[in-house]
mmCIF file of C-alpha atoms in Angstrom:
data_model
loop_
_atom_site.group_PDB
_atom_site.id
_atom_site.type_symbol
_atom_site.label_atom_id
_atom_site.label_comp_id
_atom_site.label_asym_id
_atom_site.label_seq_id
_atom_site.Cartn_x
_atom_site.Cartn_y
_atom_site.Cartn_z
ATOM 1 C CA MET A 32 9.414 -6.126 18.034
ATOM 2 C CA ASN A 33 11.119 -8.481 15.616
ATOM 3 C CA MET A 34 11.724 -7.143 12.082
ATOM 4 C CA PRO A 35 10.706 -9.599 9.347
ATOM 5 C CA SER A 36 13.454 -10.810 7.063
ATOM 6 C CA ALA A 37 13.761 -8.948 3.822
ATOM 7 C CA THR A 38 13.245 -11.985 1.604
ATOM 8 C CA PRO A 39 11.480 -15.285 2.586
ATOM 9 C CA PRO A 40 13.476 -18.554 1.964
ATOM 10 C CA ALA A 41 13.084 -19.603 -1.729
ATOM 11 C CA LEU A 42 10.755 -22.506 -2.395
ATOM 12 C CA PRO A 43 12.115 -25.317 -4.492
ATOM 13 C CA ALA A 44 11.731 -24.641 -8.194
ATOM 14 C CA LEU A 45 9.097 -26.581 -10.052
ATOM 15 C CA PRO A 46 9.999 -28.420 -13.174
ATOM 16 C CA LYS A 47 7.943 -27.652 -16.264
ATOM 17 C CA ARG A 48 6.009 -30.829 -15.734
ATOM 18 C CA HIS A 49 5.499 -32.188 -12.245
ATOM 19 C CA THR A 50 3.435 -34.695 -10.241
ATOM 20 C CA LEU A 51 0.599 -33.514 -8.051
ATOM 21 C CA GLN A 52 2.715 -34.358 -4.931
ATOM 22 C CA GLU A 53 5.599 -32.325 -6.277
ATOM 23 C CA PHE A 54 3.317 -29.246 -6.848
ATOM 24 C CA ILE A 55 1.892 -29.579 -3.440
ATOM 25 C CA HIS A 56 5.369 -29.903 -1.690
ATOM 26 C CA ALA A 57 6.665 -26.825 -3.668
ATOM 27 C CA THR A 58 3.748 -24.530 -3.053
ATOM 28 C CA THR A 59 2.633 -25.575 0.467
ATOM 29 C CA GLN A 60 2.598 -22.719 3.013
ATOM 30 C CA LYS A 61 5.698 -22.602 5.114
ATOM 31 C CA ASP A 62 6.240 -21.080 8.600
ATOM 32 C CA HIS A 63 9.252 -18.638 8.267
ATOM 33 C CA GLY A 64 9.212 -17.573 11.810
ATOM 34 C CA GLN A 65 8.907 -13.883 10.958
ATOM 35 C CA GLY A 66 6.140 -13.012 13.492
ATOM 36 C CA LEU A 67 2.864 -11.119 12.982
ATOM 37 C CA PHE A 68 3.619 -9.988 9.371
ATOM 38 C CA GLU A 69 5.116 -12.817 7.463
ATOM 39 C CA LEU A 70 6.046 -12.721 3.843
ATOM 40 C CA GLU A 71 4.979 -16.087 2.251
ATOM 41 C CA THR A 72 6.248 -14.744 -1.059
ATOM 42 C CA GLU A 73 7.122 -11.159 -2.148
ATOM 43 C CA ARG A 74 3.452 -10.836 -3.232
ATOM 44 C CA LEU A 75 1.556 -12.612 -0.496
ATOM 45 C CA LEU A 76 1.417 -11.525 3.132
ATOM 46 C CA GLU A 77 0.378 -13.879 6.050
ATOM 47 C CA LEU A 78 -0.817 -12.293 9.167
ATOM 48 C CA ASN A 79 -0.256 -14.582 12.195
ATOM 49 C CA LEU A 80 -3.256 -13.062 13.968
ATOM 50 C CA ASN A 81 -3.811 -12.975 17.758
ATOM 51 C CA GLY A 82 -5.705 -9.741 18.096
ATOM 52 C CA LYS A 83 -6.471 -7.085 15.621
ATOM 53 C CA VAL A 84 -4.868 -5.654 12.390
ATOM 54 C CA HIS A 85 -6.133 -2.991 10.014
ATOM 55 C CA THR A 86 -6.091 -4.279 6.395
ATOM 56 C CA LYS A 87 -7.018 -2.730 2.982
ATOM 57 C CA MET A 88 -10.495 -3.734 2.055
ATOM 58 C CA GLY A 89 -10.685 -6.444 -0.492
ATOM 59 C CA SER A 90 -7.082 -7.587 0.146
ATOM 60 C CA MET A 91 -7.926 -10.861 2.044
ATOM 61 C CA VAL A 92 -7.522 -13.863 -0.335
ATOM 62 C CA ALA A 93 -7.779 -16.609 2.278
ATOM 63 C CA TYR A 94 -7.800 -17.249 6.071
ATOM 64 C CA HIS A 95 -8.343 -20.082 8.800
ATOM 65 C CA GLY A 96 -9.051 -19.758 12.347
ATOM 66 C CA GLN A 97 -11.512 -17.711 14.358
ATOM 67 C CA VAL A 98 -11.244 -14.400 12.536
ATOM 68 C CA LYS A 99 -13.804 -11.570 12.303
ATOM 69 C CA PHE A 100 -13.721 -8.916 9.666
ATOM 70 C CA THR A 101 -15.238 -5.471 10.241
ATOM 71 C CA ARG A 102 -15.316 -2.668 7.799
ATOM 72 C CA GLU A 103 -14.396 0.868 8.890
ATOM 73 C CA THR A 104 -15.424 3.685 6.570
ATOM 74 C CA LEU A 105 -12.715 6.292 5.949
ATOM 75 C CA LEU A 106 -15.583 8.749 6.171
ATOM 76 C CA SER A 107 -15.659 8.034 9.821
ATOM 77 C CA ARG A 108 -12.156 9.395 10.048
ATOM 78 C CA GLY A 109 -13.235 12.737 9.004
ATOM 79 C CA VAL A 110 -13.105 12.680 5.233
ATOM 80 C CA GLY A 111 -15.830 14.476 3.405
ATOM 81 C CA ASN A 112 -18.415 13.303 0.877
ATOM 82 C CA LEU A 113 -16.275 14.417 -2.125
ATOM 83 C CA LEU A 114 -13.812 11.479 -1.160
ATOM 84 C CA LYS A 115 -16.795 9.051 -0.990
ATOM 85 C CA LYS A 116 -18.093 10.004 -4.390
ATOM 86 C CA ALA A 117 -14.701 10.322 -6.151
ATOM 87 C CA VAL A 118 -13.041 7.059 -4.924
ATOM 88 C CA SER A 119 -15.965 4.561 -4.989
ATOM 89 C CA GLY A 120 -19.613 4.287 -4.928
ATOM 90 C CA GLU A 121 -19.448 2.878 -1.384
ATOM 91 C CA GLY A 122 -16.564 4.878 -0.107
ATOM 92 C CA ALA A 123 -13.066 3.689 0.581
ATOM 93 C CA ARG A 124 -12.701 1.375 3.524
ATOM 94 C CA ILE A 125 -10.196 -0.069 5.918
ATOM 95 C CA THR A 126 -11.132 -3.634 7.182
ATOM 96 C CA ASP A 127 -10.297 -4.772 10.709
ATOM 97 C CA ALA A 128 -9.161 -8.393 10.914
ATOM 98 C CA GLU A 129 -9.616 -9.480 14.548
ATOM 99 C CA GLY A 130 -9.226 -12.891 16.266
ATOM 100 C CA VAL A 131 -6.873 -15.881 16.332
ATOM 101 C CA GLY A 132 -5.760 -17.441 13.035
ATOM 102 C CA SER A 133 -3.934 -16.908 9.832
ATOM 103 C CA VAL A 134 -5.049 -14.295 7.170
ATOM 104 C CA TYR A 135 -3.502 -14.148 3.713
ATOM 105 C CA LEU A 136 -3.394 -10.719 2.106
ATOM 106 C CA ALA A 137 -2.489 -9.676 -1.488
ATOM 107 C CA ASP A 138 -3.326 -6.774 -3.891
ATOM 108 C CA ALA A 139 -3.395 -7.424 -7.613
ATOM 109 C CA GLY A 140 -0.079 -9.366 -7.467
ATOM 110 C CA LYS A 141 1.752 -6.175 -6.378
ATOM 111 C CA LYS A 142 5.195 -6.477 -4.493
ATOM 112 C CA ILE A 143 4.801 -6.202 -0.710
ATOM 113 C CA SER A 144 7.255 -4.396 1.569
ATOM 114 C CA VAL A 145 7.058 -4.636 5.322
ATOM 115 C CA ILE A 146 8.406 -1.530 7.300
ATOM 116 C CA GLU A 147 8.791 -1.312 11.067
ATOM 117 C CA LEU A 148 8.089 2.105 12.413
ATOM 118 C CA SER A 149 9.786 3.258 15.757
ATOM 119 C CA ASN A 150 7.979 6.356 16.799
ATOM 120 C CA GLU A 151 8.105 7.506 13.132
ATOM 121 C CA SER A 152 5.668 8.755 10.623
ATOM 122 C CA ILE A 153 5.155 7.919 6.988
ATOM 123 C CA VAL A 154 2.434 8.857 4.351
ATOM 124 C CA VAL A 155 1.297 6.164 2.043
ATOM 125 C CA ASN A 156 -0.718 6.405 -1.096
ATOM 126 C CA GLY A 157 -4.216 5.166 -0.490
ATOM 127 C CA ASN A 158 -3.901 2.559 -3.286
ATOM 128 C CA ASP A 159 -0.726 1.155 -1.775
ATOM 129 C CA ILE A 160 -1.485 0.501 1.867
ATOM 130 C CA LEU A 161 -2.042 -3.169 2.603
ATOM 131 C CA ALA A 162 -1.979 -3.577 6.377
ATOM 132 C CA PHE A 163 -0.812 -1.945 9.681
ATOM 133 C CA GLU A 164 -0.912 -2.661 13.300
ATOM 134 C CA PRO A 165 -3.501 -0.939 15.597
ATOM 135 C CA THR A 166 -0.678 0.477 17.747
ATOM 136 C CA ILE A 167 -0.191 2.911 14.806
ATOM 137 C CA GLN A 168 -2.466 6.065 14.679
ATOM 138 C CA TYR A 169 -3.706 6.931 11.216
ATOM 139 C CA ASP A 170 -5.349 9.822 9.464
ATOM 140 C CA ILE A 171 -6.790 10.167 5.942
ATOM 141 C CA LYS A 172 -5.814 13.117 3.914
ATOM 142 C CA MET A 173 -7.345 14.061 0.481
ATOM 143 C CA MET A 174 -5.397 15.942 -2.129
ATOM 144 C CA LYS A 175 -8.167 18.124 -3.540
ATOM 145 C CA ARG A 176 -6.252 19.537 -6.367
ATOM 146 C CA VAL A 177 -5.897 15.888 -7.734
ATOM 147 C CA ALA A 178 -9.508 14.980 -7.321
ATOM 148 C CA ALA A 179 -10.271 15.849 -10.893
ATOM 149 C CA MET A 180 -7.771 13.315 -12.352
ATOM 150 C CA LEU A 181 -7.914 9.449 -12.135
ATOM 151 C CA SER A 182 -4.942 9.238 -9.762
ATOM 152 C CA GLY A 183 -3.909 6.863 -7.049
ATOM 153 C CA GLY A 184 -2.714 10.049 -5.306
ATOM 154 C CA LEU A 185 -6.285 11.149 -4.604
ATOM 155 C CA PHE A 186 -6.154 10.254 -0.892
ATOM 156 C CA ASN A 187 -3.290 9.303 1.350
ATOM 157 C CA ILE A 188 -2.919 7.682 4.826
ATOM 158 C CA ARG A 189 -0.688 9.176 7.392
ATOM 159 C CA LEU A 190 0.726 6.735 9.819
ATOM 160 C CA GLN A 191 2.323 7.608 12.950
ATOM 161 C CA GLY A 192 3.756 5.647 15.963
ATOM 162 C CA SER A 193 5.446 2.228 16.396
ATOM 163 C CA GLY A 194 4.510 -0.970 14.781
ATOM 164 C CA LEU A 195 4.530 -2.821 11.469
ATOM 165 C CA VAL A 196 3.280 -1.524 8.128
ATOM 166 C CA ALA A 197 2.833 -3.350 4.785
ATOM 167 C CA ILE A 198 2.774 -1.410 1.630
ATOM 168 C CA THR A 199 2.616 -2.497 -2.054
ATOM 169 C CA SER A 200 4.092 -1.383 -5.188
ATOM 170 C CA HIS A 201 4.105 -2.443 -8.821
ATOM 171 C CA TYR A 202 7.560 -4.092 -9.366
ATOM 172 C CA GLU A 203 10.467 -2.767 -7.368
ATOM 173 C CA PRO A 204 10.053 0.439 -5.393
ATOM 174 C CA ARG A 205 12.778 2.921 -5.318
ATOM 175 C CA THR A 206 13.297 5.793 -2.704
ATOM 176 C CA LEU A 207 14.646 9.196 -3.554
ATOM 177 C CA ILE A 208 16.177 11.406 -0.977
ATOM 178 C CA VAL A 209 14.847 15.004 -0.530
ATOM 179 C CA GLU A 210 17.363 17.546 0.645
ATOM 180 C CA PRO A 211 17.120 21.312 1.209
ATOM 181 C CA GLY A 212 17.685 22.985 -2.128
ATOM 182 C CA LYS A 213 17.248 19.750 -3.913
ATOM 183 C CA PRO A 214 13.489 19.187 -4.325
ATOM 184 C CA VAL A 215 12.095 16.008 -5.885
ATOM 185 C CA VAL A 216 9.081 16.114 -8.324
ATOM 186 C CA THR A 217 7.087 12.950 -9.041
ATOM 187 C CA ASP A 218 3.960 11.753 -10.893
ATOM 188 C CA PRO A 219 1.111 11.156 -8.395
ATOM 189 C CA ASN A 220 0.335 7.918 -10.039
ATOM 190 C CA ALA A 221 3.756 6.628 -9.546
ATOM 191 C CA THR A 222 4.232 7.921 -6.014
ATOM 192 C CA VAL A 223 3.887 5.213 -3.216
ATOM 193 C CA ALA A 224 4.997 6.841 0.040
ATOM 194 C CA TRP A 225 6.895 9.731 1.603
ATOM 195 C CA SER A 226 8.226 10.768 5.021
ATOM 196 C CA GLY A 227 5.835 12.363 7.464
ATOM 197 C CA SER A 228 8.038 15.403 7.663
ATOM 198 C CA LEU A 229 7.173 16.428 4.065
ATOM 199 C CA GLU A 230 4.125 18.265 2.771
ATOM 200 C CA PRO A 231 4.063 17.741 -1.075
ATOM 201 C CA GLN A 232 2.628 20.625 -3.207
ATOM 202 C CA ILE A 233 0.558 19.889 -6.315
ATOM 203 C CA LYS A 234 1.786 21.694 -9.414
ATOM 204 C CA THR A 235 0.827 21.678 -13.007
ATOM 205 C CA ASP A 236 2.798 21.925 -16.179
ATOM 206 C CA VAL A 237 1.085 22.240 -19.438
ATOM 207 C CA SER A 238 4.304 21.812 -21.267
ATOM 208 C CA LEU A 239 4.570 18.149 -20.203
ATOM 209 C CA LYS A 240 1.071 17.071 -21.125
ATOM 210 C CA SER A 241 2.189 15.493 -24.372
ATOM 211 C CA PHE A 242 5.115 13.758 -22.868
ATOM 212 C CA LEU A 243 2.972 12.191 -20.040
ATOM 213 C CA GLY A 244 -0.062 11.665 -22.175
ATOM 214 C CA ARG A 245 -2.536 13.527 -19.968
ATOM 215 C CA GLY A 246 -5.874 14.057 -21.580
ATOM 216 C CA SER A 247 -6.935 16.827 -19.328
ATOM 217 C CA GLY A 248 -4.601 19.318 -20.980
ATOM 218 C CA GLU A 249 -2.439 19.607 -17.855
ATOM 219 C CA SER A 250 0.177 17.481 -16.191
ATOM 220 C CA PHE A 251 -0.111 17.192 -12.371
ATOM 221 C CA GLN A 252 3.180 16.588 -10.380
ATOM 222 C CA MET A 253 3.964 16.401 -6.734
ATOM 223 C CA LEU A 254 6.731 18.660 -5.509
ATOM 224 C CA PHE A 255 8.551 17.565 -2.395
ATOM 225 C CA GLU A 256 10.878 20.175 -0.671
ATOM 226 C CA GLY A 257 12.732 19.951 2.636
ATOM 227 C CA SER A 258 14.360 17.000 4.224
ATOM 228 C CA GLY A 259 12.993 13.432 3.830
ATOM 229 C CA PHE A 260 12.313 10.852 1.245
ATOM 230 C CA VAL A 261 9.769 9.795 -1.338
ATOM 231 C CA THR A 262 9.281 6.319 -2.655
ATOM 232 C CA ILE A 263 8.193 5.746 -6.234
ATOM 233 C CA GLN A 264 7.343 2.809 -8.381
ATOM 234 C CA PRO A 265 8.134 2.113 -12.109
ATOM 235 C CA TYR A 266 4.397 2.177 -12.987
ATOM 236 C CA GLU A 267 1.616 4.742 -13.247
ATOM 237 C CA GLU A 268 -1.258 3.345 -11.173
ATOM 238 C CA VAL A 269 -4.656 4.709 -11.988
ATOM 239 C CA ALA A 270 -7.472 4.412 -9.538
ATOM 240 C CA TYR A 271 -10.960 3.180 -10.284
ATOM 241 C CA GLN A 272 -13.404 5.899 -11.073
ATOM 242 C CA ALA A 273 -17.019 5.145 -9.956
ATOM 243 C CA SER A 274 -20.054 6.413 -11.789
ATOM 244 C CA SER A 275 -21.743 9.404 -10.117
#
């Protein structure tokens, strides 16, 4: 499987004022030859679809061709009613895009990173998954101790196998290496992904509540111990809280 290039070719810069033809030329979709997952820009992903791809519900911004979209509830993956109530009124969903055509995905202007797994596993924050191939097995995990806070870390998706995965982050992601005896502690709202070999623990620290601005009286952190990595973003992402 061909790995997409890290950065798509730069488009010609637009002058402050430009003709309509200059605008169209500079912004027209280009074929970068990256295969199934093609980064049109660092914030827009094109799926060159000829089959099926799992996508985050609501991430499709445009498409052409013969493409069918089917919602799959995460509840069908074994997540309980607590997740359905806590995440959204309708439950969090993955949408299957299937057919032949081009599908364009984006998520609130967040930066997109494309990763190729080779019989490997990664856990991605539920807010930060964008798309992944059906050759990859996935399972939904809920962090029950975080359910009371408005956190993007409420549910996570564990991906295992071989294939392409697209994740998102606010601004540039950074990865911290976890080593034995050198644990890493992160804010759940700023945690994007971590290696499948790690099982983070949720801890609280009242002494940090004023520093982190938590209104609940407690500061929640994720503690990673062992060998692996954890990817963070320079932004605290807060998930939508639905009315009960």
